[in-house]
Amino acid sequence: MVTGANSGVGFEVAQYLARRGAEVHLVCRSAQRGEEARRAIVAASGNSNVHLLVCDCGLESDVRAAWASFSQGVAAPRLDVLVCNAGVLLNERTLTSERVEVTLACHLLFGTYLLGKLALPALEATPGSRMVAVSSGRMYNPRLTLSLTLTLTLCTHWWGTCPPRRSRIGRRTRSPSRSATCCPRQGS
């Protein structure tokens, strides 16, 4: 299984695996670009055992649905390798429809942590399996705005608390009251 497999490193990894005769599951956000990549990989490798899972790795609901589709009700399907390659780096702070910052959601929370957690039983049940988390150097040279660097707050509902808010100049301010939490799921 390779996330972000419709272009770049993800595409090359998926194509390499297909050429080696592996059953490959491409996890792509765009159905159209994913299908184009799937067809190109099948044509280049001669391996018709290449499948597409449409999933935005920045959305918890999509990751859970993609894993359910992949596992098809089997507690631990065979999974030799999980390559968590999907990523996005935006210049402006942007929230997903689930109210989580896009880069954090895609790279860490859902695209790597949640998918890895869901895949763990399958990886443990498959001898010699691996999970690979791909990163890039683009994070070192994006165009950052003062607003993004000083006011970025992370919703940490995974740990059950919201962090202290930061003011425009980066100093800690009082935490919001529980009724004004940054996390829509906290308290539920």
Coordinates of C-alpha atoms in Angstrom, one line a residue:
M1 CA 0.0 0.0 0.0
V2 CA 1.4 3.4 -1.1
T3 CA -0.2 6.7 -0.2
G4 CA 0.3 9.7 -2.5
A5 CA 0.9 7.2 -5.3
N6 CA -0.3 9.2 -8.3
S7 CA 2.9 11.2 -8.8
G8 CA 6.5 11.7 -7.6
V9 CA 8.1 9.3 -5.1
G10 CA 4.8 7.5 -4.4
F11 CA 4.3 6.7 -8.1
E12 CA 7.8 5.5 -8.6
V13 CA 7.7 3.3 -5.5
A14 CA 4.3 1.8 -6.6
Q15 CA 5.6 1.2 -10.1
Y16 CA 8.7 -0.5 -8.8
L17 CA 6.6 -2.8 -6.6
A18 CA 4.3 -3.6 -9.5
R19 CA 7.3 -4.5 -11.7
R20 CA 8.5 -6.8 -9.0
G21 CA 5.1 -8.6 -9.2
A22 CA 3.6 -7.3 -6.0
E23 CA -0.1 -6.6 -5.5
V24 CA -0.1 -2.8 -5.1
H25 CA -2.8 -0.6 -3.6
L26 CA -2.5 3.0 -4.7
V27 CA -4.0 5.5 -2.1
C28 CA -4.7 8.7 -4.0
R29 CA -6.9 11.8 -3.2
S30 CA -8.0 12.3 -6.8
A31 CA -9.9 9.5 -8.4
Q32 CA -9.0 10.8 -11.9
R33 CA -5.2 11.2 -11.2
G34 CA -5.2 7.9 -9.3
E35 CA -6.8 6.0 -12.1
E36 CA -4.4 7.6 -14.7
A37 CA -1.5 6.5 -12.4
R38 CA -3.0 3.0 -12.0
R39 CA -3.3 2.6 -15.8
A40 CA 0.3 3.8 -16.4
I41 CA 1.7 1.4 -13.8
V42 CA -0.2 -1.5 -15.2
A43 CA 1.0 -0.6 -18.8
A44 CA 4.6 -0.2 -17.7
S45 CA 4.8 -3.2 -15.4
G46 CA 2.5 -5.7 -17.1
N47 CA 1.0 -6.3 -13.6
S48 CA -2.7 -6.0 -13.6
N49 CA -2.9 -6.5 -9.8
V50 CA -2.7 -2.8 -9.1
H51 CA -5.7 -1.3 -7.3
L52 CA -6.9 2.2 -6.5
L53 CA -8.2 3.4 -3.1
V54 CA -9.5 6.9 -3.3
C55 CA -8.7 8.7 0.0
D56 CA -7.7 12.1 1.2
C57 CA -5.0 11.2 3.9
G58 CA -5.8 14.5 5.6
L59 CA -9.3 13.3 6.6
E60 CA -9.8 10.9 9.4
S61 CA -13.1 9.6 7.8
D62 CA -11.4 8.9 4.5
V63 CA -8.5 7.1 6.0
R64 CA -10.8 4.9 8.0
A65 CA -13.0 4.2 5.0
A66 CA -9.9 3.4 2.8
W67 CA -8.6 0.9 5.4
A68 CA -12.1 -0.7 5.7
S69 CA -12.2 -1.1 1.9
F70 CA -8.7 -2.5 1.8
S71 CA -9.2 -5.0 4.7
Q72 CA -12.7 -6.0 3.6
G73 CA -13.7 -7.1 7.1
V74 CA -10.5 -9.2 7.6
A75 CA -8.9 -8.3 10.9
A76 CA -5.4 -8.7 9.6
P77 CA -5.1 -8.8 5.8
R78 CA -1.7 -9.5 4.2
L79 CA 0.3 -6.3 4.1
D80 CA 4.0 -6.5 3.3
V81 CA 4.7 -2.8 3.2
L82 CA 2.9 0.4 4.0
V83 CA 4.5 3.5 2.4
C84 CA 3.1 6.7 4.0
N85 CA 4.1 9.1 1.3
A86 CA 1.1 11.4 0.9
G87 CA 1.8 15.0 1.9
V88 CA 0.9 18.6 1.4
L89 CA 2.6 21.8 2.5
L90 CA 0.6 25.0 2.1
N91 CA 1.9 28.5 2.6
E92 CA -1.2 29.6 4.5
R93 CA -2.8 28.0 7.5
T94 CA -5.7 25.9 6.2
L95 CA -8.1 23.6 8.0
T96 CA -9.6 20.4 6.7
S97 CA -13.4 19.9 6.7
E98 CA -12.8 18.1 10.0
R99 CA -11.2 21.3 11.4
V100 CA -7.6 20.0 11.6
E101 CA -4.7 21.9 10.0
V102 CA -4.1 20.3 6.6
T103 CA -0.3 19.6 6.8
L104 CA -0.5 18.2 10.3
A105 CA -3.5 16.0 9.4
C106 CA -2.0 14.6 6.2
H107 CA 1.6 14.1 7.2
L108 CA 1.1 13.1 10.8
L109 CA -2.3 12.5 12.4
F110 CA -4.2 10.6 9.7
G111 CA -1.8 9.9 6.8
T112 CA 0.8 8.3 9.0
Y113 CA -0.3 7.8 12.6
L114 CA -3.9 6.7 12.1
L115 CA -3.2 4.7 9.0
G116 CA -0.2 3.0 10.6
K117 CA -2.3 2.3 13.7
L118 CA -5.1 0.7 11.6
A119 CA -2.5 -1.3 9.6
L120 CA -0.5 -2.5 12.6
P121 CA -2.4 -5.8 13.1
A122 CA -1.9 -6.6 9.4
L123 CA 1.8 -5.6 9.5
E124 CA 2.4 -7.7 12.6
A125 CA 0.7 -10.7 11.0
T126 CA 2.8 -10.5 7.9
P127 CA 6.4 -11.8 8.3
G128 CA 9.0 -9.3 7.2
S129 CA 6.6 -6.5 6.8
R130 CA 7.6 -2.8 7.0
M131 CA 6.1 0.6 7.4
V132 CA 8.0 3.5 5.7
A133 CA 7.3 7.2 6.4
V134 CA 8.5 9.4 3.6
S135 CA 9.5 13.0 4.2
S136 CA 10.8 15.8 2.1
G137 CA 13.1 18.8 2.4
R138 CA 10.4 21.2 1.2
M139 CA 9.5 22.0 4.8
Y140 CA 12.8 23.9 5.1
N141 CA 12.1 26.4 2.4
P142 CA 8.4 27.2 2.1
R143 CA 7.2 30.8 1.8
L144 CA 6.1 31.4 5.4
T145 CA 4.0 34.4 6.4
L146 CA 4.3 36.1 9.8
S147 CA 0.7 35.2 10.5
L148 CA 1.4 31.5 9.9
T149 CA 4.6 31.3 11.9
L150 CA 3.3 33.2 15.0
T151 CA -0.4 32.2 15.2
L152 CA -0.3 28.5 14.2
T153 CA -2.1 26.5 16.9
L154 CA -2.4 22.8 16.8
C155 CA -5.5 21.0 17.9
T156 CA -4.4 18.1 20.1
H157 CA -7.6 16.2 20.6
W158 CA -5.6 13.0 20.3
W159 CA -4.2 13.8 23.7
G160 CA -7.4 15.2 25.2
T161 CA -6.2 18.8 25.8
C162 CA -6.0 21.9 23.8
P163 CA -2.6 23.7 24.0
P164 CA -2.4 27.2 25.4
R165 CA -3.2 29.8 22.7
R166 CA -0.3 31.9 21.4
S167 CA -0.6 35.6 20.8
R168 CA 0.5 37.4 17.7
I169 CA 4.0 37.8 19.1
G170 CA 4.3 34.2 20.3
R171 CA 3.8 34.6 24.0
R172 CA 1.5 32.2 25.8
T173 CA -1.9 33.5 26.8
R174 CA -4.5 31.8 28.9
S175 CA -6.0 28.6 27.6
P176 CA -9.5 28.9 26.3
S177 CA -12.4 27.8 28.4
R178 CA -13.7 24.3 27.7
S179 CA -16.7 25.8 26.0
A180 CA -14.5 27.7 23.6
T181 CA -12.2 24.8 22.8
C182 CA -10.3 24.7 19.5
C183 CA -11.2 21.1 19.1
P184 CA -14.8 20.3 17.9
R185 CA -14.6 16.7 19.2
Q186 CA -13.2 17.5 22.6
G187 CA -15.7 16.7 25.4
S188 CA -17.6 14.3 23.2

